[in-house]
């Protein structure tokens, strides 16, 4: 299991409150995807349960709740359900197997539907003794205020580039562009180290995406023609491939939001200049891409889905 990159302030804070027995019953970790929120939460949970992160999944007093798999479709459900929250509440009400803490982690907490959030609220209002909850979220604005008001919020920011470079150097990796393009996100860096094809795909789509901006529609369409196969057909493979590509486009647009932290890459900087410096342009473009990915799961031809994005791309 990988070490924690950065976030020493958060780790030191929890070391102090654990040592002084001054833990809150609920924390909400807020920050960008792959910044390390869950990793830090698991590290703290392991400390509380007197185990290691490697063994945490086998610890009966550690409970993880996240979007579940729909057995009928084989796909991840879009929501965390009320049934999951009720099950969590029931498990937290039981005595700890080891006689100490019970720790729950709710990943992508903003994915709770309204019924699930209401069920969690009851747990937060009436916490069981020696139970600690960690809510992991990207966007706090998507969580009900009633939930947030009962959690201590901890904000996670992209780590310094030097931290990523130090991590790479310790492993004998001499690819400085990895640290730059990771934009302070340790999870992304580790993903790319474990699967170089992901890094290659990211760079390729960055070049394609940037190359389309400012071009006439027919040129943009020519740039994506290969995505539809030789006959431009509508197949499962075509849809899956397009979803992967749109996912990378979404990632590129989202990267622009990190420019406020001074962690912008040259690619993201050029995209930001091309589509306009107003954040609302980036938000609108990301929303269009998210909607397009949803349409791929419906009975709409993939070409029409992509053409709609290209029409709205500056």
Short mmCIF file of N, CA and C in Angstrom, two decimals, residues 157-299:
data_model
loop_
_atom_site.label_atom_id
_atom_site.label_comp_id
_atom_site.label_asym_id
_atom_site.label_seq_id
_atom_site.Cartn_x
_atom_site.Cartn_y
_atom_site.Cartn_z
N UNK A 157 -6.16 20.34 0.00
CA UNK A 157 -5.73 21.08 -1.18
C UNK A 157 -4.66 20.29 -1.92
N UNK A 158 -4.51 20.53 -3.21
CA UNK A 158 -3.43 19.85 -3.95
C UNK A 158 -2.09 20.04 -3.25
N UNK A 159 -1.30 18.97 -3.21
CA UNK A 159 -0.02 19.04 -2.52
C UNK A 159 1.01 19.72 -3.42
N UNK A 160 2.09 20.15 -2.82
CA UNK A 160 3.13 20.83 -3.58
C UNK A 160 3.79 19.88 -4.58
N UNK A 161 4.16 20.46 -5.70
CA UNK A 161 4.83 19.69 -6.74
C UNK A 161 6.08 19.01 -6.19
N UNK A 162 6.77 19.68 -5.27
CA UNK A 162 7.99 19.12 -4.68
C UNK A 162 7.72 17.83 -3.94
N UNK A 163 6.54 17.72 -3.33
CA UNK A 163 6.18 16.49 -2.62
C UNK A 163 6.06 15.32 -3.60
N UNK A 164 5.46 15.60 -4.75
CA UNK A 164 5.31 14.57 -5.77
C UNK A 164 6.67 14.18 -6.35
N UNK A 165 7.51 15.18 -6.57
CA UNK A 165 8.85 14.92 -7.10
C UNK A 165 9.67 14.08 -6.12
N UNK A 166 9.51 14.37 -4.83
CA UNK A 166 10.21 13.61 -3.80
C UNK A 166 9.76 12.15 -3.81
N UNK A 167 8.46 11.94 -3.99
CA UNK A 167 7.90 10.59 -4.05
C UNK A 167 8.47 9.84 -5.25
N UNK A 168 8.54 10.51 -6.39
CA UNK A 168 9.08 9.88 -7.60
C UNK A 168 10.56 9.55 -7.44
N UNK A 169 11.32 10.50 -6.88
CA UNK A 169 12.76 10.30 -6.71
C UNK A 169 13.05 9.12 -5.80
N UNK A 170 12.23 8.95 -4.76
CA UNK A 170 12.44 7.84 -3.82
C UNK A 170 12.25 6.49 -4.49
N UNK A 171 11.55 6.49 -5.62
CA UNK A 171 11.30 5.26 -6.36
C UNK A 171 12.14 5.17 -7.63
N UNK A 172 13.06 6.07 -7.76
CA UNK A 172 13.96 6.04 -8.91
C UNK A 172 13.29 6.37 -10.22
N UNK A 173 12.16 7.09 -10.17
CA UNK A 173 11.43 7.46 -11.38
C UNK A 173 11.91 8.82 -11.86
N UNK A 174 12.41 8.87 -13.06
CA UNK A 174 12.93 10.13 -13.61
C UNK A 174 12.02 10.64 -14.72
N UNK A 175 10.81 11.01 -14.35
CA UNK A 175 9.85 11.56 -15.30
C UNK A 175 9.23 12.81 -14.67
N UNK A 176 9.92 13.94 -14.74
CA UNK A 176 9.43 15.16 -14.08
C UNK A 176 8.06 15.61 -14.57
N UNK A 177 7.70 15.27 -15.82
CA UNK A 177 6.40 15.70 -16.33
C UNK A 177 5.25 15.04 -15.58
N UNK A 178 5.49 13.88 -14.98
CA UNK A 178 4.45 13.23 -14.18
C UNK A 178 4.03 14.12 -13.02
N UNK A 179 5.01 14.67 -12.33
CA UNK A 179 4.72 15.53 -11.18
C UNK A 179 4.00 16.80 -11.61
N UNK A 180 4.36 17.33 -12.78
CA UNK A 180 3.72 18.55 -13.26
C UNK A 180 2.27 18.30 -13.67
N UNK A 181 2.05 17.27 -14.47
CA UNK A 181 0.72 16.99 -14.99
C UNK A 181 -0.23 16.43 -13.94
N UNK A 182 0.31 15.91 -12.84
CA UNK A 182 -0.55 15.37 -11.78
C UNK A 182 -1.27 16.48 -11.03
N UNK A 183 -0.82 17.72 -11.19
CA UNK A 183 -1.49 18.89 -10.61
C UNK A 183 -1.71 18.78 -9.11
N UNK A 184 -0.74 18.23 -8.40
CA UNK A 184 -0.84 18.16 -6.95
C UNK A 184 -1.77 17.09 -6.43
N UNK A 185 -2.16 16.15 -7.29
CA UNK A 185 -3.10 15.09 -6.91
C UNK A 185 -2.34 13.77 -6.78
N UNK A 186 -2.02 13.34 -5.57
CA UNK A 186 -1.24 12.11 -5.37
C UNK A 186 -1.88 10.88 -5.98
N UNK A 187 -3.21 10.79 -5.90
CA UNK A 187 -3.90 9.63 -6.45
C UNK A 187 -3.70 9.50 -7.94
N UNK A 188 -3.70 10.63 -8.62
CA UNK A 188 -3.48 10.62 -10.07
C UNK A 188 -2.06 10.16 -10.39
N UNK A 189 -1.10 10.69 -9.63
CA UNK A 189 0.30 10.32 -9.84
C UNK A 189 0.50 8.82 -9.67
N UNK A 190 -0.08 8.26 -8.62
CA UNK A 190 0.07 6.83 -8.34
C UNK A 190 -0.62 6.01 -9.43
N UNK A 191 -1.79 6.46 -9.88
CA UNK A 191 -2.49 5.78 -10.98
C UNK A 191 -1.60 5.70 -12.21
N UNK A 192 -0.98 6.80 -12.56
CA UNK A 192 -0.14 6.85 -13.75
C UNK A 192 1.10 5.99 -13.60
N UNK A 193 1.64 5.92 -12.38
CA UNK A 193 2.81 5.07 -12.14
C UNK A 193 2.45 3.59 -12.29
N UNK A 194 1.25 3.25 -11.83
CA UNK A 194 0.81 1.85 -11.87
C UNK A 194 0.33 1.44 -13.26
N UNK A 195 -0.13 2.40 -14.04
CA UNK A 195 -0.64 2.10 -15.38
C UNK A 195 -0.22 3.22 -16.33
N UNK A 196 0.89 3.02 -17.02
CA UNK A 196 1.45 4.05 -17.90
C UNK A 196 0.51 4.38 -19.05
N UNK A 197 -0.37 3.42 -19.42
CA UNK A 197 -1.30 3.68 -20.52
C UNK A 197 -2.27 4.82 -20.17
N UNK A 198 -2.61 4.94 -18.88
CA UNK A 198 -3.50 6.03 -18.47
C UNK A 198 -2.83 7.38 -18.69
N UNK A 199 -1.54 7.44 -18.40
CA UNK A 199 -0.79 8.68 -18.60
C UNK A 199 -0.70 9.01 -20.08
N UNK A 200 -0.42 8.00 -20.88
CA UNK A 200 -0.32 8.19 -22.33
C UNK A 200 -1.64 8.67 -22.91
N UNK A 201 -2.75 8.07 -22.43
CA UNK A 201 -4.08 8.45 -22.91
C UNK A 201 -4.41 9.89 -22.52
N UNK A 202 -4.04 10.27 -21.31
CA UNK A 202 -4.31 11.64 -20.86
C UNK A 202 -3.60 12.65 -21.76
N UNK A 203 -2.33 12.40 -22.04
CA UNK A 203 -1.56 13.33 -22.88
C UNK A 203 -2.13 13.38 -24.30
N UNK A 204 -2.52 12.22 -24.83
CA UNK A 204 -3.06 12.16 -26.20
C UNK A 204 -4.36 12.95 -26.31
N UNK A 205 -5.24 12.78 -25.32
CA UNK A 205 -6.52 13.49 -25.37
C UNK A 205 -6.34 14.98 -25.10
N UNK A 206 -5.33 15.32 -24.30
CA UNK A 206 -5.04 16.75 -24.08
C UNK A 206 -4.66 17.41 -25.40
N UNK A 207 -3.84 16.72 -26.17
CA UNK A 207 -3.42 17.25 -27.48
C UNK A 207 -4.61 17.36 -28.43
N UNK A 208 -5.45 16.32 -28.43
CA UNK A 208 -6.62 16.33 -29.33
C UNK A 208 -7.58 17.47 -28.94
N UNK A 209 -7.86 17.55 -27.64
CA UNK A 209 -8.82 18.54 -27.14
C UNK A 209 -8.34 19.96 -27.42
N UNK A 210 -7.08 20.21 -27.12
CA UNK A 210 -6.52 21.55 -27.34
C UNK A 210 -6.49 21.88 -28.83
N UNK A 211 -6.20 20.87 -29.65
CA UNK A 211 -6.13 21.08 -31.09
C UNK A 211 -7.47 21.43 -31.71
N UNK A 212 -8.58 21.04 -31.07
CA UNK A 212 -9.90 21.32 -31.63
C UNK A 212 -10.40 22.72 -31.30
N UNK A 213 -9.93 23.27 -30.19
CA UNK A 213 -10.43 24.57 -29.76
C UNK A 213 -10.06 25.66 -30.77
N UNK A 214 -11.08 26.43 -31.16
CA UNK A 214 -10.87 27.51 -32.12
C UNK A 214 -10.95 27.08 -33.57
N UNK A 215 -11.15 25.78 -33.81
CA UNK A 215 -11.22 25.27 -35.18
C UNK A 215 -12.67 25.24 -35.68
N UNK A 216 -12.88 25.28 -36.99
CA UNK A 216 -14.24 25.14 -37.53
C UNK A 216 -14.79 23.76 -37.22
N UNK A 217 -16.11 23.67 -37.27
CA UNK A 217 -16.78 22.43 -36.85
C UNK A 217 -16.30 21.22 -37.64
N UNK A 218 -16.15 21.35 -38.97
CA UNK A 218 -15.76 20.19 -39.77
C UNK A 218 -14.37 19.69 -39.38
N UNK A 219 -13.49 20.60 -38.95
CA UNK A 219 -12.14 20.19 -38.52
C UNK A 219 -12.21 19.45 -37.19
N UNK A 220 -13.07 19.93 -36.30
CA UNK A 220 -13.25 19.25 -35.01
C UNK A 220 -13.78 17.84 -35.24
N UNK A 221 -14.76 17.74 -36.15
CA UNK A 221 -15.36 16.44 -36.43
C UNK A 221 -14.33 15.47 -37.00
N UNK A 222 -13.46 15.97 -37.85
CA UNK A 222 -12.41 15.14 -38.43
C UNK A 222 -11.47 14.63 -37.35
N UNK A 223 -11.24 15.43 -36.32
CA UNK A 223 -10.33 15.05 -35.24
C UNK A 223 -10.85 13.88 -34.42
N UNK A 224 -12.18 13.72 -34.38
CA UNK A 224 -12.76 12.65 -33.56
C UNK A 224 -13.31 11.50 -34.40
N UNK A 225 -13.15 11.56 -35.70
CA UNK A 225 -13.74 10.56 -36.60
C UNK A 225 -13.31 9.15 -36.23
N UNK A 226 -12.07 8.97 -35.84
CA UNK A 226 -11.56 7.64 -35.52
C UNK A 226 -12.30 7.00 -34.34
N UNK A 227 -12.93 7.81 -33.51
CA UNK A 227 -13.61 7.29 -32.33
C UNK A 227 -14.85 6.48 -32.69
N UNK A 228 -15.35 6.65 -33.91
CA UNK A 228 -16.59 5.98 -34.30
C UNK A 228 -16.35 4.69 -35.07
N UNK A 229 -15.11 4.28 -35.23
CA UNK A 229 -14.83 3.05 -35.96
C UNK A 229 -14.86 3.26 -37.46
N UNK A 230 -14.55 2.21 -38.20
CA UNK A 230 -14.44 2.31 -39.66
C UNK A 230 -15.75 2.70 -40.32
N UNK A 231 -16.86 2.20 -39.79
CA UNK A 231 -18.16 2.48 -40.42
C UNK A 231 -18.98 3.47 -39.61
N UNK A 232 -18.34 4.05 -38.60
CA UNK A 232 -19.07 5.02 -37.78
C UNK A 232 -20.23 4.38 -37.06
N UNK A 233 -20.10 3.11 -36.73
CA UNK A 233 -21.21 2.36 -36.17
C UNK A 233 -21.49 2.66 -34.71
N UNK A 234 -22.65 2.18 -34.29
CA UNK A 234 -23.08 2.32 -32.90
C UNK A 234 -22.96 0.95 -32.24
N UNK A 235 -21.86 0.71 -31.58
CA UNK A 235 -21.64 -0.57 -30.90
C UNK A 235 -21.34 -0.31 -29.43
N UNK A 236 -21.42 -1.37 -28.64
CA UNK A 236 -21.10 -1.25 -27.22
C UNK A 236 -19.66 -0.78 -27.04
N UNK A 237 -18.77 -1.33 -27.87
CA UNK A 237 -17.36 -0.95 -27.77
C UNK A 237 -17.18 0.53 -28.11
N UNK A 238 -17.92 1.01 -29.13
CA UNK A 238 -17.83 2.42 -29.50
C UNK A 238 -18.26 3.30 -28.34
N UNK A 239 -19.36 2.95 -27.71
CA UNK A 239 -19.88 3.74 -26.59
C UNK A 239 -18.91 3.72 -25.41
N UNK A 240 -18.34 2.55 -25.11
CA UNK A 240 -17.40 2.44 -23.99
C UNK A 240 -16.14 3.25 -24.26
N UNK A 241 -15.67 3.19 -25.51
CA UNK A 241 -14.48 3.95 -25.88
C UNK A 241 -14.74 5.45 -25.79
N UNK A 242 -15.90 5.87 -26.27
CA UNK A 242 -16.25 7.28 -26.21
C UNK A 242 -16.39 7.77 -24.77
N UNK A 243 -16.95 6.93 -23.92
CA UNK A 243 -17.10 7.32 -22.52
C UNK A 243 -15.74 7.56 -21.88
N UNK A 244 -14.77 6.71 -22.23
CA UNK A 244 -13.41 6.88 -21.70
C UNK A 244 -12.81 8.20 -22.18
N UNK A 245 -13.02 8.50 -23.47
CA UNK A 245 -12.48 9.74 -24.04
C UNK A 245 -13.16 10.96 -23.41
N UNK A 246 -14.48 10.90 -23.28
CA UNK A 246 -15.19 12.02 -22.67
C UNK A 246 -14.79 12.19 -21.21
N UNK A 247 -14.49 11.08 -20.55
CA UNK A 247 -14.01 11.15 -19.18
C UNK A 247 -12.70 11.92 -19.08
N UNK A 248 -11.83 11.72 -20.06
CA UNK A 248 -10.56 12.45 -20.09
C UNK A 248 -10.78 13.92 -20.42
N UNK A 249 -11.72 14.20 -21.32
CA UNK A 249 -12.04 15.61 -21.61
C UNK A 249 -12.58 16.30 -20.35
N UNK A 250 -13.43 15.59 -19.65
CA UNK A 250 -13.98 16.14 -18.41
C UNK A 250 -12.86 16.43 -17.41
N UNK A 251 -11.91 15.52 -17.34
CA UNK A 251 -10.77 15.70 -16.44
C UNK A 251 -9.95 16.93 -16.82
N UNK A 252 -9.76 17.12 -18.12
CA UNK A 252 -8.99 18.27 -18.60
C UNK A 252 -9.67 19.59 -18.23
N UNK A 253 -10.99 19.64 -18.43
CA UNK A 253 -11.72 20.86 -18.10
C UNK A 253 -11.70 21.10 -16.60
N UNK A 254 -11.82 20.03 -15.83
CA UNK A 254 -11.80 20.14 -14.37
C UNK A 254 -10.44 20.63 -13.89
N UNK A 255 -9.40 20.23 -14.59
CA UNK A 255 -8.05 20.66 -14.21
C UNK A 255 -7.91 22.17 -14.21
N UNK A 256 -8.68 22.81 -15.07
CA UNK A 256 -8.59 24.26 -15.17
C UNK A 256 -8.97 24.91 -13.85
N UNK A 257 -9.89 24.28 -13.10
CA UNK A 257 -10.31 24.86 -11.82
C UNK A 257 -9.18 24.88 -10.81
N UNK A 258 -8.15 24.09 -11.04
CA UNK A 258 -7.01 24.06 -10.12
C UNK A 258 -6.02 25.19 -10.40
N UNK A 259 -6.28 25.97 -11.43
CA UNK A 259 -5.34 27.05 -11.74
C UNK A 259 -5.29 28.08 -10.62
N UNK A 260 -6.36 28.16 -9.85
CA UNK A 260 -6.38 29.12 -8.74
C UNK A 260 -5.32 28.78 -7.70
N UNK A 261 -4.89 27.51 -7.68
CA UNK A 261 -3.87 27.09 -6.72
C UNK A 261 -2.47 27.25 -7.29
N UNK A 262 -2.38 27.78 -8.51
CA UNK A 262 -1.07 27.94 -9.13
C UNK A 262 -0.50 26.63 -9.62
N UNK A 263 -1.36 25.63 -9.78
CA UNK A 263 -0.90 24.30 -10.17
C UNK A 263 -1.25 23.99 -11.61
N UNK A 264 -1.35 25.02 -12.42
CA UNK A 264 -1.79 24.84 -13.80
C UNK A 264 -0.65 24.31 -14.67
N UNK A 265 -0.98 23.38 -15.53
CA UNK A 265 -0.01 22.91 -16.52
C UNK A 265 -0.13 23.80 -17.76
N UNK A 266 0.82 23.69 -18.65
CA UNK A 266 0.77 24.48 -19.88
C UNK A 266 -0.47 24.13 -20.69
N UNK A 267 -0.82 22.82 -20.71
CA UNK A 267 -2.01 22.40 -21.47
C UNK A 267 -3.26 23.04 -20.90
N UNK A 268 -3.43 22.95 -19.58
CA UNK A 268 -4.61 23.53 -18.95
C UNK A 268 -4.63 25.04 -19.13
N UNK A 269 -3.48 25.68 -19.09
CA UNK A 269 -3.41 27.13 -19.28
C UNK A 269 -3.90 27.51 -20.67
N UNK A 270 -3.48 26.75 -21.67
CA UNK A 270 -3.90 27.06 -23.04
C UNK A 270 -5.39 26.84 -23.23
N UNK A 271 -5.91 25.78 -22.61
CA UNK A 271 -7.35 25.52 -22.71
C UNK A 271 -8.13 26.65 -22.06
N UNK A 272 -7.65 27.09 -20.90
CA UNK A 272 -8.33 28.17 -20.18
C UNK A 272 -8.38 29.45 -21.02
N UNK A 273 -7.26 29.76 -21.66
CA UNK A 273 -7.20 30.95 -22.51
C UNK A 273 -8.17 30.81 -23.68
N UNK A 274 -8.23 29.61 -24.25
CA UNK A 274 -9.03 29.38 -25.45
C UNK A 274 -10.53 29.45 -25.18
N UNK A 275 -10.96 28.91 -24.04
CA UNK A 275 -12.41 28.88 -23.78
C UNK A 275 -12.86 30.06 -22.94
N UNK A 276 -11.92 30.90 -22.56
CA UNK A 276 -12.27 32.08 -21.77
C UNK A 276 -11.90 31.89 -20.32
N UNK A 277 -11.53 32.97 -19.68
CA UNK A 277 -11.05 32.89 -18.31
C UNK A 277 -12.16 32.83 -17.28
N UNK A 278 -13.39 32.97 -17.69
CA UNK A 278 -14.47 32.92 -16.73
C UNK A 278 -14.75 31.47 -16.34
N UNK A 279 -14.77 31.25 -15.02
CA UNK A 279 -14.99 29.89 -14.53
C UNK A 279 -16.32 29.33 -15.00
N UNK A 280 -17.31 30.22 -15.24
CA UNK A 280 -18.62 29.72 -15.65
C UNK A 280 -18.53 29.01 -17.00
N UNK A 281 -17.59 29.43 -17.86
CA UNK A 281 -17.40 28.74 -19.13
C UNK A 281 -16.92 27.32 -18.91
N UNK A 282 -16.00 27.16 -17.97
CA UNK A 282 -15.48 25.83 -17.65
C UNK A 282 -16.56 24.96 -17.04
N UNK A 283 -17.33 25.55 -16.12
CA UNK A 283 -18.41 24.81 -15.46
C UNK A 283 -19.44 24.36 -16.48
N UNK A 284 -19.80 25.25 -17.40
CA UNK A 284 -20.80 24.92 -18.42
C UNK A 284 -20.29 23.82 -19.33
N UNK A 285 -19.02 23.88 -19.70
CA UNK A 285 -18.45 22.87 -20.59
C UNK A 285 -18.39 21.52 -19.90
N UNK A 286 -17.99 21.52 -18.63
CA UNK A 286 -17.94 20.24 -17.91
C UNK A 286 -19.34 19.66 -17.77
N UNK A 287 -20.33 20.51 -17.53
CA UNK A 287 -21.71 20.04 -17.41
C UNK A 287 -22.17 19.39 -18.71
N UNK A 288 -21.82 19.98 -19.84
CA UNK A 288 -22.18 19.41 -21.14
C UNK A 288 -21.55 18.04 -21.34
N UNK A 289 -20.30 17.91 -20.91
CA UNK A 289 -19.61 16.62 -21.06
C UNK A 289 -20.25 15.57 -20.16
N UNK A 290 -20.58 15.96 -18.93
CA UNK A 290 -21.23 15.02 -18.00
C UNK A 290 -22.56 14.55 -18.58
N UNK A 291 -23.34 15.49 -19.12
CA UNK A 291 -24.63 15.14 -19.72
C UNK A 291 -24.44 14.23 -20.92
N UNK A 292 -23.41 14.49 -21.70
CA UNK A 292 -23.13 13.66 -22.88
C UNK A 292 -22.80 12.23 -22.47
N UNK A 293 -22.03 12.08 -21.40
CA UNK A 293 -21.69 10.73 -20.93
C UNK A 293 -22.95 9.99 -20.48
N UNK A 294 -23.88 10.73 -19.90
CA UNK A 294 -25.14 10.11 -19.51
C UNK A 294 -25.96 9.68 -20.71
N UNK A 295 -25.92 10.46 -21.78
CA UNK A 295 -26.67 10.14 -22.99
C UNK A 295 -26.13 8.90 -23.69
N UNK A 296 -24.85 8.59 -23.47
CA UNK A 296 -24.28 7.39 -24.09
C UNK A 296 -24.94 6.12 -23.57
N UNK A 297 -25.54 6.21 -22.39
CA UNK A 297 -26.24 5.05 -21.82
C UNK A 297 -27.68 4.97 -22.29
N UNK A 298 -28.09 5.93 -23.11
CA UNK A 298 -29.45 5.94 -23.62
C UNK A 298 -29.44 5.62 -25.11
N UNK A 299 -30.62 5.56 -25.68
CA UNK A 299 -30.75 5.16 -27.08
C UNK A 299 -30.53 6.35 -28.02
#
